[in-house]
Coordinates of C-alpha atoms in Angstrom, one line a residue:
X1 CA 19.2 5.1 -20.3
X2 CA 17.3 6.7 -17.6
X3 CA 13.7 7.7 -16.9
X4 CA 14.0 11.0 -15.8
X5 CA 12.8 13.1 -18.6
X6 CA 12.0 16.2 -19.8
X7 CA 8.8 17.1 -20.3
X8 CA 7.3 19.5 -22.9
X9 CA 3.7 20.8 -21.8
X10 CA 1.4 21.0 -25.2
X11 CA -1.6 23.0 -25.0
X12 CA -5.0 21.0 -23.7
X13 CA -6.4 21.0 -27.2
X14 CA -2.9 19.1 -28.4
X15 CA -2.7 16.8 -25.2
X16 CA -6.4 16.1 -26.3
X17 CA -5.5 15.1 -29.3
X18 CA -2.6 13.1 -28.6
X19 CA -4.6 10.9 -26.2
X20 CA -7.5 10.3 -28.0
X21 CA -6.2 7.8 -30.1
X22 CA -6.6 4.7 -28.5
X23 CA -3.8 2.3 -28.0
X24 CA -5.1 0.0 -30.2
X25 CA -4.7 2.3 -33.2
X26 CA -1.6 3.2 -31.6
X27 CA -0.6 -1.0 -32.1
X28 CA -1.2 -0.1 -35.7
X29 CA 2.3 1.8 -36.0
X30 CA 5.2 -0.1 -36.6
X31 CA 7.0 1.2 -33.4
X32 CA 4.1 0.5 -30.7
X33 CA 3.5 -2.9 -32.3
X34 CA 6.7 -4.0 -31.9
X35 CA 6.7 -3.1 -28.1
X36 CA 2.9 -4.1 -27.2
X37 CA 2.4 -7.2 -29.7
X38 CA 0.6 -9.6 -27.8
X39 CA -0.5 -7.5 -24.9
X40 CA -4.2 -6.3 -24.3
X41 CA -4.3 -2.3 -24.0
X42 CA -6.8 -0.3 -23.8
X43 CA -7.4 3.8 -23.4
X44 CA -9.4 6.2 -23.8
X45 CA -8.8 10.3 -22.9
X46 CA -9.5 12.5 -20.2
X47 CA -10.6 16.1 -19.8
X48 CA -8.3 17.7 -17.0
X49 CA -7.0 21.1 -17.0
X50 CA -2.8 20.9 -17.1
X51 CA -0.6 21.3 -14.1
X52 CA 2.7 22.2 -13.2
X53 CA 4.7 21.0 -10.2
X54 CA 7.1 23.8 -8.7
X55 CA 10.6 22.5 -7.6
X56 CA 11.2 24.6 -4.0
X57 CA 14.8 24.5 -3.0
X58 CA 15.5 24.2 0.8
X59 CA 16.2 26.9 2.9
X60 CA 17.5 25.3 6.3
X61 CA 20.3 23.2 7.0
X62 CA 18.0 20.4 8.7
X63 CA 16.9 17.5 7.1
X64 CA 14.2 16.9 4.6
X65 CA 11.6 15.1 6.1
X66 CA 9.3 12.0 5.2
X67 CA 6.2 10.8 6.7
X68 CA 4.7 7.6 6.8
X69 CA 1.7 6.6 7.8
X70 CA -0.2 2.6 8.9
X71 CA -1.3 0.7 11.5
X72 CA 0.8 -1.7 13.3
X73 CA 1.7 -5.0 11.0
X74 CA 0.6 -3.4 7.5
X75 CA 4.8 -3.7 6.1
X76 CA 5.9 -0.5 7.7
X77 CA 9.4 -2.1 8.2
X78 CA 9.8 -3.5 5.3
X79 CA 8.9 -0.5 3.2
X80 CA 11.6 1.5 5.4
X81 CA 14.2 -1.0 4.0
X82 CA 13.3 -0.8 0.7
X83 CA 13.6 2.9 0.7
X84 CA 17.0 3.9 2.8
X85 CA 18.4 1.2 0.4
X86 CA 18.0 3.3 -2.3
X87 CA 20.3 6.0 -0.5
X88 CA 22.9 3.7 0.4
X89 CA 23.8 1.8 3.3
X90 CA 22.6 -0.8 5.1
X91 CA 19.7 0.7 7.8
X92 CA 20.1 -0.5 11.3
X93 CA 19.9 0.4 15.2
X94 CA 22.0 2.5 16.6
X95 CA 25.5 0.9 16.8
X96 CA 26.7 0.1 20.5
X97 CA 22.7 1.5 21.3
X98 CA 20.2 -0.6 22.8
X99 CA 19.6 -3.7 20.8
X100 CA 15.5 -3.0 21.3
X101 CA 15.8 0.4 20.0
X102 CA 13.1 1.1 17.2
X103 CA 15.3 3.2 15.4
X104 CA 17.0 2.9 11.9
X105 CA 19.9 4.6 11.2
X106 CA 22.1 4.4 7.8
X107 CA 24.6 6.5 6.3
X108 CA 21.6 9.7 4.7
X109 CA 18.6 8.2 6.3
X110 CA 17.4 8.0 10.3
X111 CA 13.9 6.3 10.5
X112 CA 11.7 7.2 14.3
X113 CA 9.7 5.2 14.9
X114 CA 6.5 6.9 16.5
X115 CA 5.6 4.4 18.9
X116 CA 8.8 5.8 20.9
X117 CA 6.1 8.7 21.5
X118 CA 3.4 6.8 23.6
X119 CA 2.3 8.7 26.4
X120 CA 2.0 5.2 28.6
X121 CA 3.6 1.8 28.7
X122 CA 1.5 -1.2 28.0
X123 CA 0.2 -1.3 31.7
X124 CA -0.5 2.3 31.7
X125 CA -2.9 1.7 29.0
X126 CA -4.5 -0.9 30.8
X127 CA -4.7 1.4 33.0
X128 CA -6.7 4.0 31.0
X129 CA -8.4 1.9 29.6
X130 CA -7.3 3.3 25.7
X131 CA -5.4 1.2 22.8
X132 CA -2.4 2.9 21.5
X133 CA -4.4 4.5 18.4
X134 CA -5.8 6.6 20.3
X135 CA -4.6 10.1 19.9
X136 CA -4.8 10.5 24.3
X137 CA -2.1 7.9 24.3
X138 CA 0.5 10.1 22.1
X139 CA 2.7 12.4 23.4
X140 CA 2.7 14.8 20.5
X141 CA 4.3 17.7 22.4
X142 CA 7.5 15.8 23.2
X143 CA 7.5 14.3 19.0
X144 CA 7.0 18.4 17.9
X145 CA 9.4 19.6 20.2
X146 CA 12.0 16.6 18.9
X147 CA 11.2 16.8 15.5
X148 CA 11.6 20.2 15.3
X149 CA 14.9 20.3 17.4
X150 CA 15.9 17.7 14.2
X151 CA 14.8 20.2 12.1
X152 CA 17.0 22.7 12.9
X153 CA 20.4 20.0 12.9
X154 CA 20.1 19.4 16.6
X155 CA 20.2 16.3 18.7
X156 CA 17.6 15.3 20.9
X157 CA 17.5 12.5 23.4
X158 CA 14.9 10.3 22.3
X159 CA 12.5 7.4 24.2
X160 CA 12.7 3.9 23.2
X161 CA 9.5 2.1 23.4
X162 CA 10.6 -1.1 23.9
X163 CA 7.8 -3.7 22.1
X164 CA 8.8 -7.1 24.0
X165 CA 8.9 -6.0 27.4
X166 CA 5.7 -3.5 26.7
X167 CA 8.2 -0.5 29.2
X168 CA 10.1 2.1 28.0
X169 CA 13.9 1.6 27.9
X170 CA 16.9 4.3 28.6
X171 CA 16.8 7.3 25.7
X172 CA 19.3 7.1 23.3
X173 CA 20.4 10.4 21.7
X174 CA 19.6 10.8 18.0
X175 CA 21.4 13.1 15.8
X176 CA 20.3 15.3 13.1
X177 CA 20.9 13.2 9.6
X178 CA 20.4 14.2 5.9
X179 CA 17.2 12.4 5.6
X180 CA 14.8 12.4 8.3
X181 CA 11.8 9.6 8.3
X182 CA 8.9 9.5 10.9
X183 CA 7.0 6.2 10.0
X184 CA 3.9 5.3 12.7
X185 CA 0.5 5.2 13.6
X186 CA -0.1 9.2 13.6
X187 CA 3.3 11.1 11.7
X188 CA -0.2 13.6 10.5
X189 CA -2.3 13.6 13.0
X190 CA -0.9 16.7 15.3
X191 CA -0.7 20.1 12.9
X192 CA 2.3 21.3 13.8
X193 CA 4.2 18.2 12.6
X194 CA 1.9 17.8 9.6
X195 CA 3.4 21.2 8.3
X196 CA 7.0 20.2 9.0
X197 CA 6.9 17.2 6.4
X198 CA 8.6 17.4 2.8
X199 CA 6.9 14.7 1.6
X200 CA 3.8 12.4 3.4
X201 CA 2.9 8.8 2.6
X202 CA -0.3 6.5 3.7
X203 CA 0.0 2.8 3.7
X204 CA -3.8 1.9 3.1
X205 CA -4.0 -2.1 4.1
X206 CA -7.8 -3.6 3.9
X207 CA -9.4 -5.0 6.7
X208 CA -9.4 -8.6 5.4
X209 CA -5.3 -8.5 4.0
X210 CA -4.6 -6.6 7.5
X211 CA -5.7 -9.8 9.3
X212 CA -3.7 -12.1 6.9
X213 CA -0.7 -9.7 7.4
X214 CA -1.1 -9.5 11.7
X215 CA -1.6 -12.5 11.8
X216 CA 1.5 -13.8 10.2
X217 CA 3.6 -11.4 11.8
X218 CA 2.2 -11.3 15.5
X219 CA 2.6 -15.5 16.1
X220 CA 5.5 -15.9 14.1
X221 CA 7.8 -12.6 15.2
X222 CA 5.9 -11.7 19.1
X223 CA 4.6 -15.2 19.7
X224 CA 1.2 -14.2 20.0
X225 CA -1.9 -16.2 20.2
X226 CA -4.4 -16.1 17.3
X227 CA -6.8 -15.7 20.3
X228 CA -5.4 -12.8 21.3
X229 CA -4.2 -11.2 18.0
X230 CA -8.5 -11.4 17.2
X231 CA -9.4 -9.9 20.3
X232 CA -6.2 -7.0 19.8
X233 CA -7.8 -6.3 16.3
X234 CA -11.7 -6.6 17.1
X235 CA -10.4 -3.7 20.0
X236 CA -8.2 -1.5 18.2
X237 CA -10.6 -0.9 15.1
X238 CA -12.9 1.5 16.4
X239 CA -10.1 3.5 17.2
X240 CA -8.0 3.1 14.2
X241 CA -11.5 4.3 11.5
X242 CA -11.3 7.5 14.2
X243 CA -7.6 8.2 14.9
X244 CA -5.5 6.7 12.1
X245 CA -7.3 6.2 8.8
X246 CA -8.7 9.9 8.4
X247 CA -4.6 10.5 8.4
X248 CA -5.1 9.2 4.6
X249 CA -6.4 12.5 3.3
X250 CA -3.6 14.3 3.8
X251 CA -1.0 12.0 2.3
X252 CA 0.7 13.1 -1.3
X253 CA 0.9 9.3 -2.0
X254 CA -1.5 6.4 -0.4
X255 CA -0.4 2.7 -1.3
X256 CA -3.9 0.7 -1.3
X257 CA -3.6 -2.9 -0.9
X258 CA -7.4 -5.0 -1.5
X259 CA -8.4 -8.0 -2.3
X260 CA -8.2 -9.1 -6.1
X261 CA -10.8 -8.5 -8.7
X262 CA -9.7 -11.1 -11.1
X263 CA -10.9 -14.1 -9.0
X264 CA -14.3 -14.2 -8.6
X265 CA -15.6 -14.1 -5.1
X266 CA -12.0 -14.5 -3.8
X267 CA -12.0 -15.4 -0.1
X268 CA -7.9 -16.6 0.3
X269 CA -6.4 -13.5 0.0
X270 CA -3.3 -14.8 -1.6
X271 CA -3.5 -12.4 -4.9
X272 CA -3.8 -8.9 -4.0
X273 CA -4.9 -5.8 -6.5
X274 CA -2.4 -2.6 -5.4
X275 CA -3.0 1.1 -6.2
X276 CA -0.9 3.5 -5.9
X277 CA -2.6 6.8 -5.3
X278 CA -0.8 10.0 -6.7
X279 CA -2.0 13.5 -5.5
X280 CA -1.3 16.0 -7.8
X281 CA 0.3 19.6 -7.9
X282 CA 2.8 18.5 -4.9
X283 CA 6.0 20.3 -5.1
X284 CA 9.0 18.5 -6.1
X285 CA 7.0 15.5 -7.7
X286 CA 6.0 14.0 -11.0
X287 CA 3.7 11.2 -11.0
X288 CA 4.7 8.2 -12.7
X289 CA 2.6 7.1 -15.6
X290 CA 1.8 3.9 -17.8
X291 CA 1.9 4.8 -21.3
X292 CA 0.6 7.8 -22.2
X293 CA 0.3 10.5 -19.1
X294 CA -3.0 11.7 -18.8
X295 CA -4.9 9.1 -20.1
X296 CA -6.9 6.2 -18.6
X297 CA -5.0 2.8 -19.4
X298 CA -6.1 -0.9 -19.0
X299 CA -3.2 -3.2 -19.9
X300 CA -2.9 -6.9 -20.0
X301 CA 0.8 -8.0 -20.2
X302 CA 1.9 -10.1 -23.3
X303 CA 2.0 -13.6 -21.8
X304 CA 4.9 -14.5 -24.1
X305 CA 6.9 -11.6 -21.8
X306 CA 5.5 -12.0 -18.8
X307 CA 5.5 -15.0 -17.4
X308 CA 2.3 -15.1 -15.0
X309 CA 0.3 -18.0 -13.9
X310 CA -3.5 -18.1 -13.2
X311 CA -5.1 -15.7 -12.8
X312 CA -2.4 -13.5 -14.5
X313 CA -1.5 -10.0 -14.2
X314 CA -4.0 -6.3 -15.1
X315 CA -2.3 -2.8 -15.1
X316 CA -4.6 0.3 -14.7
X317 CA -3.5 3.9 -14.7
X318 CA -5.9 6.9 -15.1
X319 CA -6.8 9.9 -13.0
X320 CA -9.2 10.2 -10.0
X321 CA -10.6 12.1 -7.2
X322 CA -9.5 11.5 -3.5
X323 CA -10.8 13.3 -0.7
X324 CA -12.0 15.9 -2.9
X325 CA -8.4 16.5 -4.8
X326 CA -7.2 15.3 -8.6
X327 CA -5.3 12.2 -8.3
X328 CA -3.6 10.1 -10.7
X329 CA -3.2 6.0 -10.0
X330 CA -1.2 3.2 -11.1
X331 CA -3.1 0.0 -9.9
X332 CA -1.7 -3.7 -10.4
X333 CA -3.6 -6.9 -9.5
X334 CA -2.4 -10.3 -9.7
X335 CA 1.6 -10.9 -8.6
X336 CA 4.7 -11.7 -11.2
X337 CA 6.1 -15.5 -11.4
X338 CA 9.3 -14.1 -12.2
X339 CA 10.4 -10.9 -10.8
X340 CA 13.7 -10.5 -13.3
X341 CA 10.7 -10.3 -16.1
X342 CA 9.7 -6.9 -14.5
X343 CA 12.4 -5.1 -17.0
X344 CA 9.0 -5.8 -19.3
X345 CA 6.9 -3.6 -17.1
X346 CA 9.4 -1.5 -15.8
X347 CA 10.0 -0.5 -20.0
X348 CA 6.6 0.7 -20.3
X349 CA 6.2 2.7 -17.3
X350 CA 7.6 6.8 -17.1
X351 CA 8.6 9.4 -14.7
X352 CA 10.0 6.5 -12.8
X353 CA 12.5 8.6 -11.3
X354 CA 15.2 5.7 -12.2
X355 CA 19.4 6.5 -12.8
X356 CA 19.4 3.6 -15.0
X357 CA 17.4 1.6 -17.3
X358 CA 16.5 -1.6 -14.8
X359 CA 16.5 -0.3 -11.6
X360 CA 13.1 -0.6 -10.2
X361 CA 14.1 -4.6 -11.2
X362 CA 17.2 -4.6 -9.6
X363 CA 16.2 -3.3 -6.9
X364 CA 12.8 -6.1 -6.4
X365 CA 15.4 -8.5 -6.9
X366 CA 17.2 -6.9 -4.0
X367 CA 14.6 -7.9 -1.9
X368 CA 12.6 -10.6 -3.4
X369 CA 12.0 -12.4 -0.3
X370 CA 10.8 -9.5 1.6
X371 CA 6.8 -9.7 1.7
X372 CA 4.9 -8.4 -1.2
X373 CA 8.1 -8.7 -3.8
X374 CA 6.0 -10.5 -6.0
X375 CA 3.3 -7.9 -6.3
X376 CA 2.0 -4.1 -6.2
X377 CA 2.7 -4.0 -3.1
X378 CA 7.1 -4.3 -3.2
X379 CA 6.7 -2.7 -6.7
X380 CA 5.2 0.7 -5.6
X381 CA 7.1 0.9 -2.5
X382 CA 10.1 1.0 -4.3
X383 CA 8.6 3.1 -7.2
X384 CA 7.7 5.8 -4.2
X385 CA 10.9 5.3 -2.4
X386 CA 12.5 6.9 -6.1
X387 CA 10.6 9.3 -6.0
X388 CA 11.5 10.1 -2.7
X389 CA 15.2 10.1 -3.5
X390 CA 14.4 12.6 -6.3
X391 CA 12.3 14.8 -3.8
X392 CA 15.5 14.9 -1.7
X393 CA 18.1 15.3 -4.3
X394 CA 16.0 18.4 -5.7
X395 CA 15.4 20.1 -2.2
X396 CA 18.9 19.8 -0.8
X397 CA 20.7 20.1 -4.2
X398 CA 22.5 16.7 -3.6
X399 CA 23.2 14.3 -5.7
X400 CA 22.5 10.0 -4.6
X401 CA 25.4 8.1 -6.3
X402 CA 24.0 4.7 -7.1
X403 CA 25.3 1.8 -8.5
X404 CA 24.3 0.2 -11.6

């Protein structure tokens, strides 16, 4: 069983007509209420004129290339795992390279980070006087001229950014791979790369789950006070609403993480409501969908499926406006108790971009320690890390052999 399908496009009028019923009527049919019995659905549909996506076949030998976007601490890392798994491989530095080196490398997939691209070291910043948002402290003309040498299946020797010692360390020469990932605080900020990418992603972290996240990764990883890891914050975020965020608009998919609307005047943190932001009319990619594509969804999982303590689990999906553009999203607020009950979720959602029935679960399992497995946050990281590896297979014409 897999979830790549084919999809017939109905006139408007039919589509219309399709979605209008609401899932509650739909419960009524023998079928549907053998699937949804117990769960709380609701829908309703939408006017919005049809689209089709165009699949564009590569014409270069270079890599396809992915962008991700985020400020320091908001799971960059562990998203990059989650996605080169899915190409096979383990993803690691170099091998015999520089054990600080910031660069992932596994058998399809070489991850840059862009912090190898600062224009100073930590004391030249002092120096300046600038944090290392700020689009002065980039040096954008060495990442174009590299990226682009990538591009065309060169190698370039590439900084290292060492984060520990705050200097930079030796280069260390990067060849030219299959897939090409630029992950950092500005992969969209300078044109000339921006038009390079294949495919661009925004992680979009809240000011008050940013703190929780920094926080827990700055003192327990770098060793860093909570003194200072205020003072670092309160300093960079002037720079980060100028130089970074605005990065978000031109993103084909931005993963939201906010605080959750199912506990009242919330203040902890702990449960986090996670949208997943969908533009549409990108080339080479299908949104996924809950349900019944097109329509706007409010689901309640069936607790007798779904094992979810208080104050359980909500599903919306339904289509928007971002920055001006159509948008589809998938939202999720609360987090699972049992991650190998995801198969129940993972049944009702489409153009999931899966090779086999269970895979988004197998792969959350993969890494159910890994921070934000037990939410939106680890399930649409790996939903757009699929759709990623579909994106690539269709550009290059290459098949990912995975494993069931």
């Amino acid at each position: 069983r897999t979830s790549r399908r084919r999809v017939v496009l109905f006139p408007r009028t039919q589509n219309l007509k399709m979605a209008s019923m609401t899932m509650s009527a739909a419960c009524a049919q023998p079928l549907a209420a053998r699937r949804f019995q117990g769960s709380r659905v609701s829908g309703k549909s939408v006017v919005r004129a049809a689209k089709r996506n165009v699949t564009v076949k590569a014409e270069r030998d270079g890599p396809v290339l992915i962008g991700l976007a985020a400020d320091s601490g908001c799971g960059k890392s562990t998203f990059m795992r989650r996605m080169t798994s899915l190409f096979g491989g383990k993803a690691s530095p170099p091998e015999g390279g520089n054990p600080d080196s910031n660069t992932l490398i596994s058998d399809t997939t070489t991850v840059l980070c862009l912090d190898d691209y600062h224009l100073n070291d930590r004391n030249g910043r002092k120096e300046s006087g600038l944090t290392a948002l700020n689009l002065k402290e980039q040096n954008f003309d060495l990442m174009y001229e590299q990226t682009k040498a990538l591009m065309e299946g060169k190698a370039v020797d590439k900084p290292i950014y060492n984060h520990v010692t705050g200097v930079f360390d030796p280069a260390e020469k990067i060849e030219s791979p299959s897939i090409l990932i630029l992950e950092g605080l500005h992969p969209f900020a300078d044109e000339r790369v921006r038009d390079m990418f294949d495919f661009k992603i925004y992680l979009d972290i809240s000011d008050d789950v940013k703190f929780a996240w920094k926080i827990q990764r700055d003192m327990a990883e770098r060793g860093h006070s909570l003194e200072s890891i205020k003072a670092s914050i309160e300093a960079r975020k002037p720079d980060f609403d100028e130089f970074v965020d605005p990065q978000k608009q031109y993103a084909d998919i931005v993963i939201q993480v906010l605080p959750t609307q199912l506990i009242p005047d919330d203040n902890e943190g702990k449960i986090l409501r996670v949208r997943m932001i969908m533009k549409e009319g990108v080339d080479n990619f299908d949104a996924p969908y809950l349900f019944d594509e097109g329509s706007t969804i409010s689901w309640i999982p069936c607790g007798r499926k779904l094992t979810c303590s208080y104050p359980g689990i909500k599903f919306f999906y339904g289509p928007d406006t971002f920055f001006g553009e159509e948008v589809s999203v998938l939202e999720m607020d609360g987090q699972f108790d049992k991650l190998e009950e995801l198969i129940y979720v993972e049944s009702h959602l489409s153009n999931t971009s899966t090779k086999f029935y269970g895979e988004i679960t197998q792969q959350m399992l993969k890494y159910q320690n890994g921070p934000g497995s037990n939410n939106g946050t680890g399930l649409f990281q790996t939903l757009c890390g699929l759709k990623v590896r579909e994106l690539y297979e269709q550009i290059s014409e290459k098949e990912v052999v995975t494993a069931a």
